Amino acid sequence: MILVQENDFDVDALYKSLLKANKTGAVAMFVGLVRQFADDPEEDSSFELEHYPGMTEHNLQAIVNEAYSRWPLLDVCVVHRVGRLKVDDQIVFVGVSASHRAEAFQACDFIMDYLKSRAAFWKKESKGNESHWVEANIKDEKSLERWSK
């Protein structure tokens, strides 16, 4: 399941959707949250995530397909929010079920690394009355190197 949506998501329901009777030995999950990025915690901060409908889902599906080709997975669920988000809001859920924990952990980590760099999302941070578009992160690009075949 791949969803791009404005609404929040229910982690427990997403977890349960990954369980496959008599086959699931492990579920690895990652939940990303909006952290405080303003220097002053009292300063009003938020950000807005934009995406290119259709292209974003296509990119996410390609990332998930690559994970399926690398590991014997039972199921994958990716939910990514768009729109205006504030500190402590949930942004992203990645869940992977497999028969064994190693595959679940590795695939979840792989999907998050590629999602950060290859999915079509744009982020604008706002602090007080100022806002700016966030540039690509070199650290995120470096994380992809470990997945080279």
mmCIF file with all atom_site columns, C-alpha atoms in Angstrom:
data_model
loop_
_atom_site.group_PDB
_atom_site.id
_atom_site.type_symbol
_atom_site.label_atom_id
_atom_site.label_alt_id
_atom_site.label_comp_id
_atom_site.label_asym_id
_atom_site.label_entity_id
_atom_site.label_seq_id
_atom_site.pdbx_PDB_ins_code
_atom_site.Cartn_x
_atom_site.Cartn_y
_atom_site.Cartn_z
_atom_site.occupancy
_atom_site.B_iso_or_equiv
_atom_site.pdbx_formal_charge
_atom_site.auth_seq_id
_atom_site.auth_comp_id
_atom_site.auth_asym_id
_atom_site.auth_atom_id
_atom_site.pdbx_PDB_model_num
ATOM 1   C CA . MET A 1 1   ? 0.000  0.000   0.000   1.00 0.00 ? 1   MET A CA 1
ATOM 2   C CA . ILE A 1 2   ? 1.306  3.431   -0.951  1.00 0.00 ? 2   ILE A CA 1
ATOM 3   C CA . LEU A 1 3   ? -0.599 6.531   0.150   1.00 0.00 ? 3   LEU A CA 1
ATOM 4   C CA . VAL A 1 4   ? 0.165  10.231  -0.179  1.00 0.00 ? 4   VAL A CA 1
ATOM 5   C CA . GLN A 1 5   ? -2.332 12.194  1.875   1.00 0.00 ? 5   GLN A CA 1
ATOM 6   C CA . GLU A 1 6   ? -2.977 15.315  3.948   1.00 0.00 ? 6   GLU A CA 1
ATOM 7   C CA . ASN A 1 7   ? -4.684 13.467  6.811   1.00 0.00 ? 7   ASN A CA 1
ATOM 8   C CA . ASP A 1 8   ? -2.822 11.946  9.749   1.00 0.00 ? 8   ASP A CA 1
ATOM 9   C CA . PHE A 1 9   ? -2.460 8.160   9.908   1.00 0.00 ? 9   PHE A CA 1
ATOM 10  C CA . ASP A 1 10  ? -3.091 5.487   12.538  1.00 0.00 ? 10  ASP A CA 1
ATOM 11  C CA . VAL A 1 11  ? 0.144  3.585   13.221  1.00 0.00 ? 11  VAL A CA 1
ATOM 12  C CA . ASP A 1 12  ? -1.659 0.667   14.926  1.00 0.00 ? 12  ASP A CA 1
ATOM 13  C CA . ALA A 1 13  ? -3.994 0.136   11.959  1.00 0.00 ? 13  ALA A CA 1
ATOM 14  C CA . LEU A 1 14  ? -1.070 0.290   9.519   1.00 0.00 ? 14  LEU A CA 1
ATOM 15  C CA . TYR A 1 15  ? 0.884  -2.204  11.642  1.00 0.00 ? 15  TYR A CA 1
ATOM 16  C CA . LYS A 1 16  ? -2.057 -4.620  11.659  1.00 0.00 ? 16  LYS A CA 1
ATOM 17  C CA . SER A 1 17  ? -2.389 -4.323  7.869   1.00 0.00 ? 17  SER A CA 1
ATOM 18  C CA . LEU A 1 18  ? 1.145  -5.734  7.525   1.00 0.00 ? 18  LEU A CA 1
ATOM 19  C CA . LEU A 1 19  ? 0.429  -8.964  9.420   1.00 0.00 ? 19  LEU A CA 1
ATOM 20  C CA . LYS A 1 20  ? 0.051  -12.031 7.233   1.00 0.00 ? 20  LYS A CA 1
ATOM 21  C CA . ALA A 1 21  ? -1.374 -15.025 9.126   1.00 0.00 ? 21  ALA A CA 1
ATOM 22  C CA . ASN A 1 22  ? 1.114  -17.828 9.825   1.00 0.00 ? 22  ASN A CA 1
ATOM 23  C CA . LYS A 1 23  ? 3.848  -16.175 7.732   1.00 0.00 ? 23  LYS A CA 1
ATOM 24  C CA . THR A 1 24  ? 4.906  -12.950 9.451   1.00 0.00 ? 24  THR A CA 1
ATOM 25  C CA . GLY A 1 25  ? 7.980  -13.376 11.612  1.00 0.00 ? 25  GLY A CA 1
ATOM 26  C CA . ALA A 1 26  ? 8.928  -9.705  11.775  1.00 0.00 ? 26  ALA A CA 1
ATOM 27  C CA . VAL A 1 27  ? 7.560  -6.242  11.180  1.00 0.00 ? 27  VAL A CA 1
ATOM 28  C CA . ALA A 1 28  ? 9.942  -3.279  11.005  1.00 0.00 ? 28  ALA A CA 1
ATOM 29  C CA . MET A 1 29  ? 8.416  0.192   11.093  1.00 0.00 ? 29  MET A CA 1
ATOM 30  C CA . PHE A 1 30  ? 9.631  3.753   10.918  1.00 0.00 ? 30  PHE A CA 1
ATOM 31  C CA . VAL A 1 31  ? 7.516  6.779   11.841  1.00 0.00 ? 31  VAL A CA 1
ATOM 32  C CA . GLY A 1 32  ? 8.938  10.193  10.992  1.00 0.00 ? 32  GLY A CA 1
ATOM 33  C CA . LEU A 1 33  ? 7.838  13.244  12.984  1.00 0.00 ? 33  LEU A CA 1
ATOM 34  C CA . VAL A 1 34  ? 8.192  16.987  12.523  1.00 0.00 ? 34  VAL A CA 1
ATOM 35  C CA . ARG A 1 35  ? 10.960 18.121  14.851  1.00 0.00 ? 35  ARG A CA 1
ATOM 36  C CA . GLN A 1 36  ? 11.578 21.603  16.197  1.00 0.00 ? 36  GLN A CA 1
ATOM 37  C CA . PHE A 1 37  ? 13.882 23.320  13.723  1.00 0.00 ? 37  PHE A CA 1
ATOM 38  C CA . ALA A 1 38  ? 13.581 26.907  14.951  1.00 0.00 ? 38  ALA A CA 1
ATOM 39  C CA . ASP A 1 39  ? 16.391 28.153  17.196  1.00 0.00 ? 39  ASP A CA 1
ATOM 40  C CA . ASP A 1 40  ? 13.855 29.412  19.717  1.00 0.00 ? 40  ASP A CA 1
ATOM 41  C CA . PRO A 1 41  ? 11.406 26.660  20.783  1.00 0.00 ? 41  PRO A CA 1
ATOM 42  C CA . GLU A 1 42  ? 8.819  29.363  21.490  1.00 0.00 ? 42  GLU A CA 1
ATOM 43  C CA . GLU A 1 43  ? 8.998  30.591  17.894  1.00 0.00 ? 43  GLU A CA 1
ATOM 44  C CA . ASP A 1 44  ? 6.115  29.429  15.712  1.00 0.00 ? 44  ASP A CA 1
ATOM 45  C CA . SER A 1 45  ? 7.517  26.947  13.193  1.00 0.00 ? 45  SER A CA 1
ATOM 46  C CA . SER A 1 46  ? 5.916  24.655  10.656  1.00 0.00 ? 46  SER A CA 1
ATOM 47  C CA . PHE A 1 47  ? 6.566  23.353  7.210   1.00 0.00 ? 47  PHE A CA 1
ATOM 48  C CA . GLU A 1 48  ? 4.683  22.585  4.089   1.00 0.00 ? 48  GLU A CA 1
ATOM 49  C CA . LEU A 1 49  ? 5.244  19.510  1.961   1.00 0.00 ? 49  LEU A CA 1
ATOM 50  C CA . GLU A 1 50  ? 4.286  19.653  -1.684  1.00 0.00 ? 50  GLU A CA 1
ATOM 51  C CA . HIS A 1 51  ? 4.350  16.853  -4.217  1.00 0.00 ? 51  HIS A CA 1
ATOM 52  C CA . TYR A 1 52  ? 3.683  16.171  -7.859  1.00 0.00 ? 52  TYR A CA 1
ATOM 53  C CA . PRO A 1 53  ? 0.580  13.899  -7.856  1.00 0.00 ? 53  PRO A CA 1
ATOM 54  C CA . GLY A 1 54  ? 1.101  10.802  -9.924  1.00 0.00 ? 54  GLY A CA 1
ATOM 55  C CA . MET A 1 55  ? 4.865  11.241  -10.180 1.00 0.00 ? 55  MET A CA 1
ATOM 56  C CA . THR A 1 56  ? 5.336  10.984  -6.406  1.00 0.00 ? 56  THR A CA 1
ATOM 57  C CA . GLU A 1 57  ? 3.346  7.747   -6.179  1.00 0.00 ? 57  GLU A CA 1
ATOM 58  C CA . HIS A 1 58  ? 5.223  6.380   -9.211  1.00 0.00 ? 58  HIS A CA 1
ATOM 59  C CA . ASN A 1 59  ? 8.578  7.141   -7.519  1.00 0.00 ? 59  ASN A CA 1
ATOM 60  C CA . LEU A 1 60  ? 7.435  5.529   -4.279  1.00 0.00 ? 60  LEU A CA 1
ATOM 61  C CA . GLN A 1 61  ? 6.251  2.429   -6.137  1.00 0.00 ? 61  GLN A CA 1
ATOM 62  C CA . ALA A 1 62  ? 9.630  2.123   -7.881  1.00 0.00 ? 62  ALA A CA 1
ATOM 63  C CA . ILE A 1 63  ? 11.392 2.282   -4.496  1.00 0.00 ? 63  ILE A CA 1
ATOM 64  C CA . VAL A 1 64  ? 9.075  -0.380  -3.041  1.00 0.00 ? 64  VAL A CA 1
ATOM 65  C CA . ASN A 1 65  ? 9.524  -2.587  -6.133  1.00 0.00 ? 65  ASN A CA 1
ATOM 66  C CA . GLU A 1 66  ? 13.298 -2.372  -5.714  1.00 0.00 ? 66  GLU A CA 1
ATOM 67  C CA . ALA A 1 67  ? 12.958 -3.442  -2.071  1.00 0.00 ? 67  ALA A CA 1
ATOM 68  C CA . TYR A 1 68  ? 10.855 -6.442  -3.150  1.00 0.00 ? 68  TYR A CA 1
ATOM 69  C CA . SER A 1 69  ? 13.555 -7.392  -5.660  1.00 0.00 ? 69  SER A CA 1
ATOM 70  C CA . ARG A 1 70  ? 16.273 -7.321  -2.970  1.00 0.00 ? 70  ARG A CA 1
ATOM 71  C CA . TRP A 1 71  ? 14.528 -9.074  -0.069  1.00 0.00 ? 71  TRP A CA 1
ATOM 72  C CA . PRO A 1 72  ? 11.802 -11.738 0.357   1.00 0.00 ? 72  PRO A CA 1
ATOM 73  C CA . LEU A 1 73  ? 9.127  -9.447  1.767   1.00 0.00 ? 73  LEU A CA 1
ATOM 74  C CA . LEU A 1 74  ? 5.534  -10.251 2.632   1.00 0.00 ? 74  LEU A CA 1
ATOM 75  C CA . ASP A 1 75  ? 4.174  -6.711  2.515   1.00 0.00 ? 75  ASP A CA 1
ATOM 76  C CA . VAL A 1 76  ? 5.194  -3.060  2.436   1.00 0.00 ? 76  VAL A CA 1
ATOM 77  C CA . CYS A 1 77  ? 3.231  0.006   3.482   1.00 0.00 ? 77  CYS A CA 1
ATOM 78  C CA . VAL A 1 78  ? 4.327  3.590   2.818   1.00 0.00 ? 78  VAL A CA 1
ATOM 79  C CA . VAL A 1 79  ? 2.222  6.561   3.910   1.00 0.00 ? 79  VAL A CA 1
ATOM 80  C CA . HIS A 1 80  ? 3.553  10.072  3.391   1.00 0.00 ? 80  HIS A CA 1
ATOM 81  C CA . ARG A 1 81  ? 1.734  13.224  4.375   1.00 0.00 ? 81  ARG A CA 1
ATOM 82  C CA . VAL A 1 82  ? 1.641  16.457  2.404   1.00 0.00 ? 82  VAL A CA 1
ATOM 83  C CA . GLY A 1 83  ? 0.333  19.921  3.239   1.00 0.00 ? 83  GLY A CA 1
ATOM 84  C CA . ARG A 1 84  ? 1.095  22.101  6.244   1.00 0.00 ? 84  ARG A CA 1
ATOM 85  C CA . LEU A 1 85  ? 2.540  20.250  9.239   1.00 0.00 ? 85  LEU A CA 1
ATOM 86  C CA . LYS A 1 86  ? 3.620  21.485  12.647  1.00 0.00 ? 86  LYS A CA 1
ATOM 87  C CA . VAL A 1 87  ? 6.063  20.281  15.298  1.00 0.00 ? 87  VAL A CA 1
ATOM 88  C CA . ASP A 1 88  ? 5.296  16.754  16.587  1.00 0.00 ? 88  ASP A CA 1
ATOM 89  C CA . ASP A 1 89  ? 3.002  15.872  13.632  1.00 0.00 ? 89  ASP A CA 1
ATOM 90  C CA . GLN A 1 90  ? 3.565  12.502  11.981  1.00 0.00 ? 90  GLN A CA 1
ATOM 91  C CA . ILE A 1 91  ? 5.016  12.866  8.470   1.00 0.00 ? 91  ILE A CA 1
ATOM 92  C CA . VAL A 1 92  ? 5.825  9.404   7.185   1.00 0.00 ? 92  VAL A CA 1
ATOM 93  C CA . PHE A 1 93  ? 5.192  5.751   7.955   1.00 0.00 ? 93  PHE A CA 1
ATOM 94  C CA . VAL A 1 94  ? 7.214  2.943   6.411   1.00 0.00 ? 94  VAL A CA 1
ATOM 95  C CA . GLY A 1 95  ? 6.352  -0.590  7.455   1.00 0.00 ? 95  GLY A CA 1
ATOM 96  C CA . VAL A 1 96  ? 7.729  -3.864  6.150   1.00 0.00 ? 96  VAL A CA 1
ATOM 97  C CA . SER A 1 97  ? 6.712  -7.407  7.027   1.00 0.00 ? 97  SER A CA 1
ATOM 98  C CA . ALA A 1 98  ? 8.856  -10.450 6.311   1.00 0.00 ? 98  ALA A CA 1
ATOM 99  C CA . SER A 1 99  ? 9.417  -13.932 7.604   1.00 0.00 ? 99  SER A CA 1
ATOM 100 C CA . HIS A 1 100 ? 12.679 -12.873 9.251   1.00 0.00 ? 100 HIS A CA 1
ATOM 101 C CA . ARG A 1 101 ? 13.815 -9.714  11.070  1.00 0.00 ? 101 ARG A CA 1
ATOM 102 C CA . ALA A 1 102 ? 16.982 -9.036  9.053   1.00 0.00 ? 102 ALA A CA 1
ATOM 103 C CA . GLU A 1 103 ? 15.038 -8.625  5.812   1.00 0.00 ? 103 GLU A CA 1
ATOM 104 C CA . ALA A 1 104 ? 12.386 -6.464  7.478   1.00 0.00 ? 104 ALA A CA 1
ATOM 105 C CA . PHE A 1 105 ? 14.967 -4.128  9.070   1.00 0.00 ? 105 PHE A CA 1
ATOM 106 C CA . GLN A 1 106 ? 17.078 -3.824  5.932   1.00 0.00 ? 106 GLN A CA 1
ATOM 107 C CA . ALA A 1 107 ? 14.142 -3.190  3.608   1.00 0.00 ? 107 ALA A CA 1
ATOM 108 C CA . CYS A 1 108 ? 12.623 -0.575  5.923   1.00 0.00 ? 108 CYS A CA 1
ATOM 109 C CA . ASP A 1 109 ? 15.956 1.252   6.148   1.00 0.00 ? 109 ASP A CA 1
ATOM 110 C CA . PHE A 1 110 ? 16.463 1.024   2.368   1.00 0.00 ? 110 PHE A CA 1
ATOM 111 C CA . ILE A 1 111 ? 12.993 2.413   1.624   1.00 0.00 ? 111 ILE A CA 1
ATOM 112 C CA . MET A 1 112 ? 13.493 5.377   3.985   1.00 0.00 ? 112 MET A CA 1
ATOM 113 C CA . ASP A 1 113 ? 16.917 6.184   2.524   1.00 0.00 ? 113 ASP A CA 1
ATOM 114 C CA . TYR A 1 114 ? 15.541 6.222   -1.016  1.00 0.00 ? 114 TYR A CA 1
ATOM 115 C CA . LEU A 1 115 ? 12.349 8.021   -0.046  1.00 0.00 ? 115 LEU A CA 1
ATOM 116 C CA . LYS A 1 116 ? 14.402 10.900  1.418   1.00 0.00 ? 116 LYS A CA 1
ATOM 117 C CA . SER A 1 117 ? 16.330 11.356  -1.836  1.00 0.00 ? 117 SER A CA 1
ATOM 118 C CA . ARG A 1 118 ? 14.256 10.018  -4.704  1.00 0.00 ? 118 ARG A CA 1
ATOM 119 C CA . ALA A 1 119 ? 10.580 10.667  -3.982  1.00 0.00 ? 119 ALA A CA 1
ATOM 120 C CA . ALA A 1 120 ? 9.109  13.839  -5.478  1.00 0.00 ? 120 ALA A CA 1
ATOM 121 C CA . PHE A 1 121 ? 8.476  15.920  -2.353  1.00 0.00 ? 121 PHE A CA 1
ATOM 122 C CA . TRP A 1 122 ? 9.399  19.551  -1.747  1.00 0.00 ? 122 TRP A CA 1
ATOM 123 C CA . LYS A 1 123 ? 9.593  21.073  1.723   1.00 0.00 ? 123 LYS A CA 1
ATOM 124 C CA . LYS A 1 124 ? 9.196  24.730  2.702   1.00 0.00 ? 124 LYS A CA 1
ATOM 125 C CA . GLU A 1 125 ? 10.102 25.600  6.286   1.00 0.00 ? 125 GLU A CA 1
ATOM 126 C CA . SER A 1 126 ? 8.474  28.552  8.029   1.00 0.00 ? 126 SER A CA 1
ATOM 127 C CA . LYS A 1 127 ? 9.808  30.252  11.162  1.00 0.00 ? 127 LYS A CA 1
ATOM 128 C CA . GLY A 1 128 ? 7.805  33.207  12.380  1.00 0.00 ? 128 GLY A CA 1
ATOM 129 C CA . ASN A 1 129 ? 7.248  35.405  9.306   1.00 0.00 ? 129 ASN A CA 1
ATOM 130 C CA . GLU A 1 130 ? 10.089 33.886  7.245   1.00 0.00 ? 130 GLU A CA 1
ATOM 131 C CA . SER A 1 131 ? 10.015 30.834  4.997   1.00 0.00 ? 131 SER A CA 1
ATOM 132 C CA . HIS A 1 132 ? 12.390 29.080  2.618   1.00 0.00 ? 132 HIS A CA 1
ATOM 133 C CA . TRP A 1 133 ? 12.516 25.969  0.440   1.00 0.00 ? 133 TRP A CA 1
ATOM 134 C CA . VAL A 1 134 ? 14.771 23.246  1.846   1.00 0.00 ? 134 VAL A CA 1
ATOM 135 C CA . GLU A 1 135 ? 17.679 22.174  -0.381  1.00 0.00 ? 135 GLU A CA 1
ATOM 136 C CA . ALA A 1 136 ? 18.652 18.553  -1.001  1.00 0.00 ? 136 ALA A CA 1
ATOM 137 C CA . ASN A 1 137 ? 20.730 17.123  1.838   1.00 0.00 ? 137 ASN A CA 1
ATOM 138 C CA . ILE A 1 138 ? 24.216 15.752  1.037   1.00 0.00 ? 138 ILE A CA 1
ATOM 139 C CA . LYS A 1 139 ? 23.942 13.389  4.036   1.00 0.00 ? 139 LYS A CA 1
ATOM 140 C CA . ASP A 1 140 ? 20.801 11.807  2.540   1.00 0.00 ? 140 ASP A CA 1
ATOM 141 C CA . GLU A 1 141 ? 22.574 11.285  -0.785  1.00 0.00 ? 141 GLU A CA 1
ATOM 142 C CA . LYS A 1 142 ? 25.558 9.703   1.003   1.00 0.00 ? 142 LYS A CA 1
ATOM 143 C CA . SER A 1 143 ? 23.219 7.233   2.725   1.00 0.00 ? 143 SER A CA 1
ATOM 144 C CA . LEU A 1 144 ? 22.305 5.797   -0.666  1.00 0.00 ? 144 LEU A CA 1
ATOM 145 C CA . GLU A 1 145 ? 25.891 4.704   -1.382  1.00 0.00 ? 145 GLU A CA 1
ATOM 146 C CA . ARG A 1 146 ? 25.659 1.769   1.010   1.00 0.00 ? 146 ARG A CA 1
ATOM 147 C CA . TRP A 1 147 ? 22.849 0.266   -1.060  1.00 0.00 ? 147 TRP A CA 1
ATOM 148 C CA . SER A 1 148 ? 24.841 0.141   -4.314  1.00 0.00 ? 148 SER A CA 1
ATOM 149 C CA . LYS A 1 149 ? 24.888 -3.349  -5.727  1.00 0.00 ? 149 LYS A CA 1
#
